[in-house]
C-alpha atoms as a printed R data frame, in Angstrom:
    type eleno elety resid chain resno       x       y       z
1   ATOM     1    CA   MET     A     1 105.869 167.973 -25.306
2   ATOM     2    CA   VAL     A     2 109.218 167.396 -27.102
3   ATOM     3    CA   ILE     A     3 109.923 169.056 -30.383
4   ATOM     4    CA   ALA     A     4 112.207 166.629 -32.235
5   ATOM     5    CA   ASP     A     5 112.507 167.569 -35.867
6   ATOM     6    CA   ALA     A     6 110.922 170.898 -36.907
7   ATOM     7    CA   LYS     A     7 111.358 171.932 -40.593
8   ATOM     8    CA   PHE     A     8 110.436 174.718 -42.987
9   ATOM     9    CA   VAL     A     9 107.608 173.647 -45.287
10  ATOM    10    CA   THR     A    10 106.650 176.518 -47.550
11  ATOM    11    CA   SER     A    11 105.917 180.235 -47.826
12  ATOM    12    CA   ALA     A    12 102.738 181.985 -49.075
13  ATOM    13    CA   ALA     A    13 102.436 185.462 -50.614
14  ATOM    14    CA   ASP     A    14  98.677 185.483 -50.817
15  ATOM    15    CA   LYS     A    15  95.721 183.054 -49.856
16  ATOM    16    CA   ARG     A    16  96.325 180.923 -52.926
17  ATOM    17    CA   GLY     A    17  99.475 179.734 -51.255
18  ATOM    18    CA   PHE     A    18  98.079 179.004 -47.757
19  ATOM    19    CA   LEU     A    19  98.971 175.657 -46.474
20  ATOM    20    CA   LYS     A    20  96.201 173.023 -46.220
21  ATOM    21    CA   THR     A    21  96.791 170.562 -43.446
22  ATOM    22    CA   GLU     A    22  94.844 168.414 -41.118
23  ATOM    23    CA   LYS     A    23  97.282 169.361 -38.285
24  ATOM    24    CA   PRO     A    24  96.475 172.268 -35.790
25  ATOM    25    CA   VAL     A    25  97.919 175.543 -37.098
26  ATOM    26    CA   ILE     A    26  99.432 177.760 -34.469
27  ATOM    27    CA   ALA     A    27 100.241 181.326 -35.782
28  ATOM    28    CA   VAL     A    28 103.051 183.609 -34.467
29  ATOM    29    CA   CYS     A    29 102.503 187.404 -34.790
30  ATOM    30    CA   GLY     A    30 103.970 190.546 -33.585
31  ATOM    31    CA   LYS     A    31 105.465 193.837 -34.762
32  ATOM    32    CA   SER     A    32 108.672 194.010 -36.656
33  ATOM    33    CA   ASN     A    33 111.787 193.337 -34.683
34  ATOM    34    CA   VAL     A    34 109.866 191.801 -31.665
35  ATOM    35    CA   GLY     A    35 111.786 188.594 -31.844
36  ATOM    36    CA   LYS     A    36 109.496 186.259 -33.825
37  ATOM    37    CA   SER     A    37 112.443 184.357 -35.464
38  ATOM    38    CA   SER     A    38 114.199 183.949 -32.197
39  ATOM    39    CA   PHE     A    39 111.062 182.680 -30.567
40  ATOM    40    CA   ILE     A    40 110.431 180.175 -33.281
41  ATOM    41    CA   ASN     A    41 114.022 178.947 -33.123
42  ATOM    42    CA   MET     A    42 113.812 178.493 -29.323
43  ATOM    43    CA   LEU     A    43 110.833 176.219 -29.736
44  ATOM    44    CA   ALA     A    44 112.453 174.235 -32.470
45  ATOM    45    CA   ASN     A    45 115.770 173.851 -30.681
46  ATOM    46    CA   ARG     A    46 117.224 175.266 -33.911
47  ATOM    47    CA   LYS     A    47 119.513 178.266 -34.409
48  ATOM    48    CA   GLN     A    48 118.524 178.985 -37.987
49  ATOM    49    CA   LEU     A    49 115.173 177.418 -38.755
50  ATOM    50    CA   ALA     A    50 113.532 180.796 -38.966
51  ATOM    51    CA   ARG     A    51 115.923 183.482 -40.220
52  ATOM    52    CA   ALA     A    52 115.631 187.047 -39.035
53  ATOM    53    CA   SER     A    53 115.926 189.712 -41.796
54  ATOM    54    CA   ALA     A    54 118.808 192.103 -41.637
55  ATOM    55    CA   GLU     A    55 116.257 194.962 -41.794
56  ATOM    56    CA   PRO     A    56 112.983 194.875 -39.900
57  ATOM    57    CA   GLY     A    57 109.881 194.864 -41.974
58  ATOM    58    CA   ARG     A    58 111.433 192.737 -44.838
59  ATOM    59    CA   THR     A    59 109.323 189.435 -44.010
60  ATOM    60    CA   ARG     A    60 106.373 189.760 -46.394
61  ATOM    61    CA   LEU     A    61 105.280 186.178 -46.471
62  ATOM    62    CA   VAL     A    62 103.436 183.738 -44.286
63  ATOM    63    CA   ASN     A    63 106.121 181.063 -43.590
64  ATOM    64    CA   TYR     A    64 105.053 177.624 -42.536
65  ATOM    65    CA   PHE     A    65 106.982 175.150 -40.309
66  ATOM    66    CA   ASP     A    66 106.181 171.540 -39.594
67  ATOM    67    CA   PHE     A    67 106.713 170.976 -35.895
68  ATOM    68    CA   GLY     A    68 105.405 167.367 -35.995
69  ATOM    69    CA   GLN     A    69 102.133 167.451 -34.021
70  ATOM    70    CA   PHE     A    70 101.297 170.877 -35.267
71  ATOM    71    CA   VAL     A    71 102.157 173.387 -38.037
72  ATOM    72    CA   LEU     A    72 103.447 176.754 -36.969
73  ATOM    73    CA   ALA     A    73 102.766 179.816 -39.227
74  ATOM    74    CA   ASP     A    74 105.055 182.853 -38.946
75  ATOM    75    CA   LEU     A    75 103.136 185.835 -39.933
76  ATOM    76    CA   PRO     A    76 104.614 189.054 -41.438
77  ATOM    77    CA   GLY     A    77 105.722 191.633 -38.815
78  ATOM    78    CA   TYR     A    78 103.602 194.687 -38.668
79  ATOM    79    CA   GLY     A    79 104.131 198.361 -37.554
80  ATOM    80    CA   PHE     A    80 107.420 199.141 -39.318
81  ATOM    81    CA   ALA     A    81 107.458 202.803 -40.283
82  ATOM    82    CA   ARG     A    82 109.754 202.664 -43.339
83  ATOM    83    CA   VAL     A    83 107.430 200.837 -45.766
84  ATOM    84    CA   SER     A    84 104.884 202.364 -48.164
85  ATOM    85    CA   GLN     A    85 101.304 202.641 -47.351
86  ATOM    86    CA   GLY     A    86 100.504 200.371 -50.233
87  ATOM    87    CA   GLU     A    87 102.849 197.731 -48.659
88  ATOM    88    CA   LYS     A    88 101.166 198.044 -45.301
89  ATOM    89    CA   GLN     A    89  97.777 197.567 -46.963
90  ATOM    90    CA   ARG     A    90  99.045 194.522 -48.773
91  ATOM    91    CA   TRP     A    91 100.168 193.031 -45.462
92  ATOM    92    CA   ALA     A    92  96.740 193.894 -43.814
93  ATOM    93    CA   LYS     A    93  95.012 191.917 -46.666
94  ATOM    94    CA   LEU     A    94  97.315 189.023 -46.189
95  ATOM    95    CA   LEU     A    95  96.591 188.882 -42.558
96  ATOM    96    CA   ASP     A    96  92.872 189.236 -43.056
97  ATOM    97    CA   ASP     A    97  92.812 186.530 -45.640
98  ATOM    98    CA   PHE     A    98  94.861 184.244 -43.318
99  ATOM    99    CA   PHE     A    99  92.485 184.454 -40.391
100 ATOM   100    CA   ALA     A   100  89.420 184.363 -42.714
101 ATOM   101    CA   ALA     A   101  90.678 180.952 -43.755
102 ATOM   102    CA   GLY     A   102  89.193 179.858 -40.313
103 ATOM   103    CA   ASN     A   103  91.615 177.041 -39.506
104 ATOM   104    CA   ILE     A   104  93.806 178.714 -36.896
105 ATOM   105    CA   ALA     A   105  93.827 176.698 -33.653
106 ATOM   106    CA   HIS     A   106  95.773 179.287 -31.550
107 ATOM   107    CA   VAL     A   107  97.943 182.428 -31.847
108 ATOM   108    CA   PHE     A   108 101.051 183.402 -30.074
109 ATOM   109    CA   ALA     A   109 101.019 187.184 -30.111
110 ATOM   110    CA   LEU     A   110 104.432 188.585 -29.281
111 ATOM   111    CA   ALA     A   111 105.090 191.955 -27.498
112 ATOM   112    CA   ASP     A   112 108.409 193.334 -26.298
113 ATOM   113    CA   ILE     A   113 108.390 193.143 -22.455
114 ATOM   114    CA   ARG     A   114 110.490 196.318 -22.171
115 ATOM   115    CA   HIS     A   115 107.922 198.513 -23.722
116 ATOM   116    CA   ASP     A   116 104.258 199.330 -23.557
117 ATOM   117    CA   PRO     A   117 102.233 197.590 -26.318
118 ATOM   118    CA   THR     A   118 101.954 199.802 -29.462
119 ATOM   119    CA   ALA     A   119  98.771 200.896 -31.148
120 ATOM   120    CA   ASP     A   120  99.503 198.219 -33.781
121 ATOM   121    CA   ASP     A   121  99.793 195.572 -31.071
122 ATOM   122    CA   LYS     A   122  96.408 196.602 -29.586
123 ATOM   123    CA   THR     A   123  94.804 196.571 -33.023
124 ATOM   124    CA   MET     A   124  96.090 192.916 -33.461
125 ATOM   125    CA   ILE     A   125  94.686 191.834 -30.094
126 ATOM   126    CA   ASP     A   126  91.326 193.623 -30.730
127 ATOM   127    CA   PHE     A   127  91.211 191.698 -34.108
128 ATOM   128    CA   LEU     A   128  91.779 188.272 -32.267
129 ATOM   129    CA   TYR     A   129  89.063 189.158 -29.740
130 ATOM   130    CA   ALA     A   130  86.757 190.189 -32.632
131 ATOM   131    CA   THR     A   131  87.391 186.945 -34.502
132 ATOM   132    CA   GLN     A   132  87.287 184.730 -31.339
133 ATOM   133    CA   THR     A   133  90.648 183.384 -32.072
134 ATOM   134    CA   PRO     A   134  92.372 181.802 -28.899
135 ATOM   135    CA   PHE     A   135  95.595 183.520 -28.172
136 ATOM   136    CA   THR     A   136  98.442 183.783 -25.773
137 ATOM   137    CA   ILE     A   137 100.546 186.871 -25.190
138 ATOM   138    CA   VAL     A   138 104.237 186.145 -25.346
139 ATOM   139    CA   ALA     A   139 106.370 188.855 -23.705
140 ATOM   140    CA   THR     A   140 109.783 188.551 -25.350
141 ATOM   141    CA   LYS     A   141 113.202 189.612 -24.271
142 ATOM   142    CA   ALA     A   142 112.588 188.870 -20.461
143 ATOM   143    CA   ASP     A   143 116.373 188.451 -19.982
144 ATOM   144    CA   LYS     A   144 116.709 192.269 -20.521
145 ATOM   145    CA   LEU     A   145 114.801 193.026 -17.194
146 ATOM   146    CA   SER     A   146 115.170 192.087 -13.570
147 ATOM   147    CA   ARG     A   147 112.811 189.362 -12.072
148 ATOM   148    CA   MET     A   148 110.856 192.075 -10.299
149 ATOM   149    CA   ARG     A   149 110.552 194.246 -13.453
150 ATOM   150    CA   VAL     A   150 109.440 191.174 -15.401
151 ATOM   151    CA   LYS     A   151 106.515 190.669 -13.006
152 ATOM   152    CA   GLU     A   152 105.579 194.385 -13.218
153 ATOM   153    CA   SER     A   153 105.792 194.257 -17.091
154 ATOM   154    CA   VAL     A   154 103.669 191.153 -17.296
155 ATOM   155    CA   ARG     A   155 100.953 192.853 -15.120
156 ATOM   156    CA   ARG     A   156 101.008 196.047 -17.199
157 ATOM   157    CA   ILE     A   157 100.795 194.015 -20.631
158 ATOM   158    CA   ALA     A   158  97.901 191.927 -19.388
159 ATOM   159    CA   ALA     A   159  96.109 195.174 -18.308
160 ATOM   160    CA   CYS     A   160  96.755 196.843 -21.611
161 ATOM   161    CA   PHE     A   161  95.433 193.881 -23.554
162 ATOM   162    CA   LYS     A   162  92.461 193.227 -21.214
163 ATOM   163    CA   THR     A   163  93.579 189.621 -20.403
164 ATOM   164    CA   GLY     A   164  94.592 187.799 -17.260
165 ATOM   165    CA   GLU     A   165  98.281 187.750 -16.108
166 ATOM   166    CA   GLY     A   166  98.125 183.994 -16.588
167 ATOM   167    CA   ASN     A   167  97.695 184.564 -20.443
168 ATOM   168    CA   VAL     A   168 100.917 186.494 -20.571
169 ATOM   169    CA   ILE     A   169 104.144 184.329 -20.668
170 ATOM   170    CA   ALA     A   170 107.517 185.994 -20.180
171 ATOM   171    CA   THR     A   171 110.068 184.467 -22.504
172 ATOM   172    CA   SER     A   172 113.759 184.852 -23.472
173 ATOM   173    CA   ALA     A   173 115.344 183.125 -26.435
174 ATOM   174    CA   GLU     A   174 118.675 183.707 -24.848
175 ATOM   175    CA   THR     A   175 117.974 181.898 -21.455
176 ATOM   176    CA   ARG     A   176 115.112 179.641 -22.723
177 ATOM   177    CA   GLN     A   177 112.902 181.248 -20.002
178 ATOM   178    CA   GLY     A   178 109.194 180.487 -20.549
179 ATOM   179    CA   LYS     A   179 109.824 177.765 -23.094
180 ATOM   180    CA   GLU     A   180 108.206 174.992 -21.000
181 ATOM   181    CA   ASP     A   181 105.242 177.087 -20.360
182 ATOM   182    CA   ILE     A   182 104.727 177.794 -24.167
183 ATOM   183    CA   LEU     A   183 105.174 174.095 -24.889
184 ATOM   184    CA   SER     A   184 102.474 173.326 -22.354
185 ATOM   185    CA   VAL     A   185 100.049 175.656 -24.103
186 ATOM   186    CA   VAL     A   186 100.948 174.000 -27.356
187 ATOM   187    CA   GLU     A   187 100.240 170.579 -25.929
188 ATOM   188    CA   GLY     A   188  96.779 171.821 -24.700
189 ATOM   189    CA   VAL     A   189  96.090 173.097 -28.116
190 ATOM   190    CA   CYS     A   190  97.014 169.858 -29.792
191 ATOM   191    CA   THR     A   191  94.996 167.883 -27.345
192 ATOM   192    CA   ARG     A   192  92.066 170.061 -27.896
193 ATOM   193    CA   PHE     A   193  92.290 169.931 -31.549
194 ATOM   194    CA   ALA     A   194  92.350 166.096 -31.573
195 ATOM   195    CA   SER     A   195  89.176 165.949 -29.323
196 ATOM   196    CA   PRO     A   196  85.755 165.101 -30.948
197 ATOM   197    CA   GLU     A   197  84.323 168.290 -29.441
198 ATOM   198    CA   PHE     A   198  86.815 170.549 -31.458
199 ATOM   199    CA   SER     A   199  85.619 168.647 -34.677
200 ATOM   200    CA   GLU     A   200  82.028 169.251 -33.868
201 ATOM   201    CA   GLU     A   201  82.699 172.950 -33.258
202 ATOM   202    CA   GLU     A   202  84.497 173.270 -36.655
203 ATOM   203    CA   GLU     A   203  81.598 171.619 -38.348
204 ATOM   204    CA   GLY     A   204  79.041 173.876 -36.678
205 ATOM   205    CA   GLU     A   205  80.815 177.060 -37.794
């Protein structure tokens, strides 16, 4: 798959603003400062398509990007300590409403490869399991570790999230490591979405 012309579409502060599209929607989630913007820019071959906030925890919207064959939804980062409890609850409701809309084809769940997954990371993955939402773990910032430590970290992250090592892709926005593997997942999602079987599944839910 080749991404030729990704572009920003719109932002949503609540469910009234959620984008309605006939394309598959692939969401990107992760804790604040995990590298979501860098990951999106890597996929888009753009440096400033998704802009990182100067301060973690400032992204409070669902941001939609049109990648041609699919729409990518950048979800607000979670787990940032210096926000009010009310703000955390608002974010939680936004995420609940987003997934309740029921049109998510896949999720890329980002985790920093250098650290053990946080309690918030585990809660997010448990939520994806509970809602039967297909997902792939993206272990970001792989360029910060040696090749051997990357393998060890992938194994550890997979065990923590109770998924197979093949469902964890080590990536680096700096070196583009893992990009082709991510695009291969995306291509599979788009192919499945276009199949008659997928349409029948959607109608049966």
